[in-house]
Coordinates of C-alpha atoms and ligand atoms in Angstrom, one line a residue:
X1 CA -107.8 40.5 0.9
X2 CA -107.1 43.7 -1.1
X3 CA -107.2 43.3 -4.9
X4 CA -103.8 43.4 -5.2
X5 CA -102.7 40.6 -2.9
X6 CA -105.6 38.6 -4.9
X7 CA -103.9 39.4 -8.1
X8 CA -100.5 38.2 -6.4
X9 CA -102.1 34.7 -5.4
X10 CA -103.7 34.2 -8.9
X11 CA -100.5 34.8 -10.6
X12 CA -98.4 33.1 -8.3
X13 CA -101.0 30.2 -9.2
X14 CA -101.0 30.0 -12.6
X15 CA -96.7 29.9 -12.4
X16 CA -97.1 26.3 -10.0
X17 CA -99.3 25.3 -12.5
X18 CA -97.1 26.1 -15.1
X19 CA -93.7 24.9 -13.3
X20 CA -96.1 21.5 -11.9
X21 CA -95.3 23.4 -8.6
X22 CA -98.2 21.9 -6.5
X23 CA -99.0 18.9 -5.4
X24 CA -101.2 16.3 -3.1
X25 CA -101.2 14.8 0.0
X26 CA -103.4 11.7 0.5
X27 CA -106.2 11.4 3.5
X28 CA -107.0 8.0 4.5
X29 CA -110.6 6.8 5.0
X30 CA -111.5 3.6 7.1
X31 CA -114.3 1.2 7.4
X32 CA -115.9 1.1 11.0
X33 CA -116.4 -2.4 10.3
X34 CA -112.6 -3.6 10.8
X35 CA -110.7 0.1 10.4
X36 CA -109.2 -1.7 7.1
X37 CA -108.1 1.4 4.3
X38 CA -111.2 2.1 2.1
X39 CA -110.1 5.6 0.1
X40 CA -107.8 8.2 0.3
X41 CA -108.7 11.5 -0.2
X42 CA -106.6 14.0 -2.4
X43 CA -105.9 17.0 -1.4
X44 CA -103.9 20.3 -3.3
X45 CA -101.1 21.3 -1.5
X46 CA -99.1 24.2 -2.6
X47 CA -95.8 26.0 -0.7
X48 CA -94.5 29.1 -2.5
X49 CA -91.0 30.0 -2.2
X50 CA -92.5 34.2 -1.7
X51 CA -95.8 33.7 -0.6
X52 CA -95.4 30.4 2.2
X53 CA -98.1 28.3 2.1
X54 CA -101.5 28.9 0.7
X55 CA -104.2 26.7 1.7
X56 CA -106.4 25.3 -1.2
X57 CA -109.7 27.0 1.2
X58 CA -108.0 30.0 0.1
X59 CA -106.7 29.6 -4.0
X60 CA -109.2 26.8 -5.1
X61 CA -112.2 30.1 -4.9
X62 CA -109.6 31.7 -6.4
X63 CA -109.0 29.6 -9.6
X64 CA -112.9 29.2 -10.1
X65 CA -113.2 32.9 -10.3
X66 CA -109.7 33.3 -12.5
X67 CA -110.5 31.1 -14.8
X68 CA -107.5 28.3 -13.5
X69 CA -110.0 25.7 -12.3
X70 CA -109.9 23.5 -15.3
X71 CA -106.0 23.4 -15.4
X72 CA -106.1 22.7 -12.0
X73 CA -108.6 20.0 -12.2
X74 CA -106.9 18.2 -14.8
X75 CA -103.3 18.5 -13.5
X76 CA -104.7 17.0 -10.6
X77 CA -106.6 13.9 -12.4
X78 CA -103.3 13.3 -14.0
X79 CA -101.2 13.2 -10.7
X80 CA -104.1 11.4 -8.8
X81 CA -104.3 8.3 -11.8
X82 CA -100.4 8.2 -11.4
X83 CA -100.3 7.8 -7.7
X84 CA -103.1 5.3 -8.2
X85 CA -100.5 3.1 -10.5
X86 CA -97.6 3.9 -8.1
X87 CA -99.4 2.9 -4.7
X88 CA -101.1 -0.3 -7.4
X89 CA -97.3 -1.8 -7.6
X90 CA -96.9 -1.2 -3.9
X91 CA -99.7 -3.5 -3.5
X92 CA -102.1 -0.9 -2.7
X93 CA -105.6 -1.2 -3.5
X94 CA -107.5 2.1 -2.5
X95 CA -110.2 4.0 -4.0
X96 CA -108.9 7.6 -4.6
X97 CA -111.4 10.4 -3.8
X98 CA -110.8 14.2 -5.9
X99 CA -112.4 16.8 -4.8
X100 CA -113.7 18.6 -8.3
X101 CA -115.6 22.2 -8.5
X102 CA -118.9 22.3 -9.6
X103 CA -117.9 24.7 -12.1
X104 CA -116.0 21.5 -14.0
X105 CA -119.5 20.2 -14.6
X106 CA -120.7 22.4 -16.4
X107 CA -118.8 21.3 -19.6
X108 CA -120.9 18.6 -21.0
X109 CA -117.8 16.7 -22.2
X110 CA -115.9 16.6 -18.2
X111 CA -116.9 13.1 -17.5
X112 CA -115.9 11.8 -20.9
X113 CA -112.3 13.6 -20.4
X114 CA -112.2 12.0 -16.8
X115 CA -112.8 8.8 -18.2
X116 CA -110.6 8.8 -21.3
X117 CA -107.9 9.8 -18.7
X118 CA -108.3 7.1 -17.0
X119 CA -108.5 4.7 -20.0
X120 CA -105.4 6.5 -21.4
X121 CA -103.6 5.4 -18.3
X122 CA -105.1 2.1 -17.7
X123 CA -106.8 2.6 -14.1
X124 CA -110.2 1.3 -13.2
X125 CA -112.9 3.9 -13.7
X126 CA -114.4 2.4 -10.3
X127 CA -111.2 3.4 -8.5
X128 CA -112.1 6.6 -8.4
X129 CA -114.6 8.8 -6.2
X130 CA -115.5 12.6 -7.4
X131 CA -116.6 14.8 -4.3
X132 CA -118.2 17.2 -4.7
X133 CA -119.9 20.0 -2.8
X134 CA -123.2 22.4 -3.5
X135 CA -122.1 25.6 -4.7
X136 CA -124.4 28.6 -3.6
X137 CA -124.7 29.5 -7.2
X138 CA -124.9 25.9 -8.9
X139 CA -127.8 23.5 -7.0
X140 CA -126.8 20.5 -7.8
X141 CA -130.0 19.1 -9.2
X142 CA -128.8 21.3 -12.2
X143 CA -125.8 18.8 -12.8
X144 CA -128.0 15.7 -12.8
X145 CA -127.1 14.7 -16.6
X146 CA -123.5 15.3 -15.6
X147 CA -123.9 13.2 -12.4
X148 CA -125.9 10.5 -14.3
X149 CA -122.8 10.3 -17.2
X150 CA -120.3 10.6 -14.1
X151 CA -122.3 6.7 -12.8
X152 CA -122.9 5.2 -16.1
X153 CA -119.4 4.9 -16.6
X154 CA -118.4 3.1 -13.2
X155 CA -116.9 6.9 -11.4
X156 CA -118.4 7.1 -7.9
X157 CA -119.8 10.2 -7.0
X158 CA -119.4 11.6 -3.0
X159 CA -121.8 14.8 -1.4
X160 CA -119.2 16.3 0.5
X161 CA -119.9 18.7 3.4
X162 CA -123.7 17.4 3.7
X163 CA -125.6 19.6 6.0
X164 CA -123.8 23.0 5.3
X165 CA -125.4 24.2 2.2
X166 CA -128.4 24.0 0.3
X167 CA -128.1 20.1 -0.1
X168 CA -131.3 18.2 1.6
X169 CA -132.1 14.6 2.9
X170 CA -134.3 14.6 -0.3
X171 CA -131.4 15.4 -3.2
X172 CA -129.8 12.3 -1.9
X173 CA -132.6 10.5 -3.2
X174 CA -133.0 12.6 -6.4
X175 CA -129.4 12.4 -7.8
X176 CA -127.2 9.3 -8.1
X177 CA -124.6 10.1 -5.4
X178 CA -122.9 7.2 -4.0
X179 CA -121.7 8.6 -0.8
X180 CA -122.4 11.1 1.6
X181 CA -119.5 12.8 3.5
X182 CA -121.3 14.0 7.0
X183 CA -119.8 17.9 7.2
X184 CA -117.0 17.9 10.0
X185 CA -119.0 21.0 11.9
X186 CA -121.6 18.3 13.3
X187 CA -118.9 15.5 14.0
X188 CA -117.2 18.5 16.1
X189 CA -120.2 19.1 18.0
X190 CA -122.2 15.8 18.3
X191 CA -120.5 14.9 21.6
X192 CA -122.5 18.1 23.6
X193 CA -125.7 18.5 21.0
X194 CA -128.1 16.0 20.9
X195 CA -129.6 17.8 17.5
X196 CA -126.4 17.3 16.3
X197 CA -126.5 13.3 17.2
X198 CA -130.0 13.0 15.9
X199 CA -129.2 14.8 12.6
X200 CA -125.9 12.2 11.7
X201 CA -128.3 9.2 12.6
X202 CA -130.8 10.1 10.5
X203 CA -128.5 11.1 7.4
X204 CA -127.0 7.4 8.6
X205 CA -130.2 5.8 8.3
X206 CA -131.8 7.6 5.3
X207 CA -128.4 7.1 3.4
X208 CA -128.1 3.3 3.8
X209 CA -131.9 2.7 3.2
X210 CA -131.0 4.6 -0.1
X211 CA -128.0 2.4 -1.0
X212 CA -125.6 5.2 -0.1
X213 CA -122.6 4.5 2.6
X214 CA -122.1 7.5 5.1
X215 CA -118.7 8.8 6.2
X216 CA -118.3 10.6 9.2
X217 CA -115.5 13.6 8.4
X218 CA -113.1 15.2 10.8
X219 CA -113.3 12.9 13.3
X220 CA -110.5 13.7 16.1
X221 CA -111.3 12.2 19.1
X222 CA -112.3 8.8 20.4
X223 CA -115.7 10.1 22.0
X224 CA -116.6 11.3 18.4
X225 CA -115.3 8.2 16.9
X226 CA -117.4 5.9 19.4
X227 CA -120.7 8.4 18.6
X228 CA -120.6 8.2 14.8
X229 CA -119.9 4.7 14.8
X230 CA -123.1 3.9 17.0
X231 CA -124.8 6.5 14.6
X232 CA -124.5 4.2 12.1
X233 CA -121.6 5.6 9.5
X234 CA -119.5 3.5 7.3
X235 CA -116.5 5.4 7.2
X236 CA -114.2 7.4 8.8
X237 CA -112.3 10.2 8.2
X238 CA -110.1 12.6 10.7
X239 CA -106.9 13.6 12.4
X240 CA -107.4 10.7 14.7
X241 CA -107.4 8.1 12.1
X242 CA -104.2 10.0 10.0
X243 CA -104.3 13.6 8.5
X244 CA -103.1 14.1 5.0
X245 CA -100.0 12.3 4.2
X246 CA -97.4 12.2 1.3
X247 CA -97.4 9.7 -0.9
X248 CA -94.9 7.4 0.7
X249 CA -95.5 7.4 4.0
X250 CA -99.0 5.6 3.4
X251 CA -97.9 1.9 3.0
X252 CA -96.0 2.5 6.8
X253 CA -99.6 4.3 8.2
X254 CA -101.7 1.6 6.7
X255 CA -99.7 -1.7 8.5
X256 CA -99.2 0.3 11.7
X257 CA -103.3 1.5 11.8
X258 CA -104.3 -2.2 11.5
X259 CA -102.7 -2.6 14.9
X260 CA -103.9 0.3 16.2
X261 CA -107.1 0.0 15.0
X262 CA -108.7 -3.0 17.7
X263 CA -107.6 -0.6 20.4
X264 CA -109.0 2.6 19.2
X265 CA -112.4 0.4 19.3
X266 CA -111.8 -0.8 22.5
X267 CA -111.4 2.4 23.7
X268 CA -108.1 1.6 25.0
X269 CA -106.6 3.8 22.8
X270 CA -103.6 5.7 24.9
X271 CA -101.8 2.7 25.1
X272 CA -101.6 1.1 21.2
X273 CA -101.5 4.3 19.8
X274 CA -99.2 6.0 21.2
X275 CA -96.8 3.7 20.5
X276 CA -97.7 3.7 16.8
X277 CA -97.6 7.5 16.4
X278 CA -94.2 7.1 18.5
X279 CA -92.5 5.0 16.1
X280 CA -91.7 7.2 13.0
X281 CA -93.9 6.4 9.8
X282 CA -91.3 5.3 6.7
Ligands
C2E301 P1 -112.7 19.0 2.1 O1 -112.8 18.3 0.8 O2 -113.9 19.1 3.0 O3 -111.5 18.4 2.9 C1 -111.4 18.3 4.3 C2 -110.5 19.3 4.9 O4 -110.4 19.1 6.3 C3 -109.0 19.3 4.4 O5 -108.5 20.6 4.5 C4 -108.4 18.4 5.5 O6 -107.0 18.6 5.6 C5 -109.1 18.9 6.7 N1 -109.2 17.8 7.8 C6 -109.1 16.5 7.7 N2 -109.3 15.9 8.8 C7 -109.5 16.9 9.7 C8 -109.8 16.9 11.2 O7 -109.9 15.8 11.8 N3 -110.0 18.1 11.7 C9 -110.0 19.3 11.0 N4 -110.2 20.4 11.7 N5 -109.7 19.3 9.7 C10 -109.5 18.1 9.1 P2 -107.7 21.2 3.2 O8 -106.7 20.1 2.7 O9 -107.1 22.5 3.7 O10 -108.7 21.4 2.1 C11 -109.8 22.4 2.2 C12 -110.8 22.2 1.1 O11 -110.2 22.6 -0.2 C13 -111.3 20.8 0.9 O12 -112.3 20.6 1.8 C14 -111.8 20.9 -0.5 O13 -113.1 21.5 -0.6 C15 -110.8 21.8 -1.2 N6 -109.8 21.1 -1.9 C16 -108.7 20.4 -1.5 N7 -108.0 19.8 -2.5 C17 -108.7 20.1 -3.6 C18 -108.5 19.8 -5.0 O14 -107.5 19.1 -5.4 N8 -109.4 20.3 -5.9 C19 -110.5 21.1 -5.5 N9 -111.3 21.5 -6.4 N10 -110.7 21.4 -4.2 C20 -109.8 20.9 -3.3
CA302 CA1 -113.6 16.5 0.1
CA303 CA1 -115.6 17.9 3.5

């Protein structure tokens, strides 16, 4: 990207902040156990009327390096505690999960923010789930009193993308994570690489001797879903279970998955849910 186009993106970024311009779409999570809804997953959208649509892989780098991350962050902790509320009437229970930049930790007072936000609007501090990943720049060991604050006050903490960066099988047992998100690049190749397999179940393993639950990411087919599950993960997460959805079409996904779900296990998949996905969500 040229420095111009760069400078395009960042200021068309800071306008949809300004004008509340973006906004989220919800990834569900299930248990193996019974496919019953465990999170969702928040994730930035953003659809300019010049520049299209501009993934958050592209302008959440962006806003780190332009100084935009912190209004980001907290403009999305206030839509995420709202949606909590909103889905809360609906009689709608879930964990929500917010992907947050390890740059936010570095100001000592973030999780005392995150939790007065949450106290300000009345929503459990155990509803929610920070993910984050290891930055090239910021090993996460450094964040441990951050981290530490983050648990003391009820906020689950997820590794996500374990396995791509400097993160090891021995952080998990250093720092208090609750969760470990299995990167989707070994979920996409753990049907053909038997390293692959043997890496998941011994992340699996380690995790739940440590206390931690394991979720298997990107899952998109049933093979994969049948290999992590016999891996030993907790969760899952993937276009075959839903892919990111707006807000109101997650009450219709979540009574049409519990039917769907039985099958999916069973392997018997073509027939249940392809009706569901036939039948329009709403
Ligand atoms: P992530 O946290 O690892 O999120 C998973 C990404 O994989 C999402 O892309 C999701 O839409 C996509 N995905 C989900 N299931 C599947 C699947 O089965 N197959 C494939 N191929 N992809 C799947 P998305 O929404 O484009 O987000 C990209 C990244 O941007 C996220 O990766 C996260 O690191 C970051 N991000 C997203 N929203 C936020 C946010 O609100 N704040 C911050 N700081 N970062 C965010
Ligand atoms: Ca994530
Ligand atoms: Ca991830």
């Amino acid at each position: 990207m040229t420095a111009k186009a760069e400078m395009r993106l960042v200021d068309g970024l800071q306008l949809a902040l300004e004008r509340q311009a973006l906004h989220m779409v919800y990834q569900p999570k299930v248990s193996m156990r019974d496919g019953s809804l465990a999170q969702v997953e928040a994730l930035v959208r953003w659809d300019d009327p010049e520049l299209g649509t501009v993934g958050p892989a592209r302008f959440v780098p962006l806003a780190e390096q332009h100084g935009l991350i912190d209004d980001l962050t907290q403009w999305g902790l206030r839509r995420i505690l709202r949606q909590w509320l909103d889905w809360r009437q609906e009689g709608i229970d879930a964990c929500i999960a917010f992907n947050i930049s390890a740059l936010s930790l570095q100001h000592l007072d973030f999780p005392d923010l995150v939790e007065r936000m949450c106290r300000g609007l009345n929503v459990p501090t155990d509803r929610i789930v920070l993910e984050l990943t290891e930055g090239a720049t910021q090993p996460l060991v450094k964040m441990m009193d951050a981290l530490t604050r983050f648990r003391i006050k009820g906020i689950g903490l997820a590794i996500d993308d374990f396995g791509t960066g400097y993160s090891s099988l021995m952080q998990l047992r250093q720092l208090p994570f609750t969760e470990v998100k299995i990167d989707q690049a070994f979920i996409a190749d753990a049907p053909h690489s038997r390293d692959c397999r043997l890496i998941i179940q011994s992340v699996a393993e380690l995790a739940k001797g440590l206390g931690l639950t394991t979720t298997a990411e990107g899952v998109e087919t049933i093979e994969q879903l049948r290999i992590v599950r016999e891996l030993g993960c907790d969760y899952v997460q993937g276009y075959l279970v839903s892919p990111p959805l707006e807000p109101t079409a997650l009450k219709a996904w979540t009574s049409k998955f519990r039917r769907a779900w039985p099958a999916m296990i069973a392997e018997e998949r073509l027939a249940l849910w392809g009706d569901v996905e036939a039948d329009s969500l709403g």
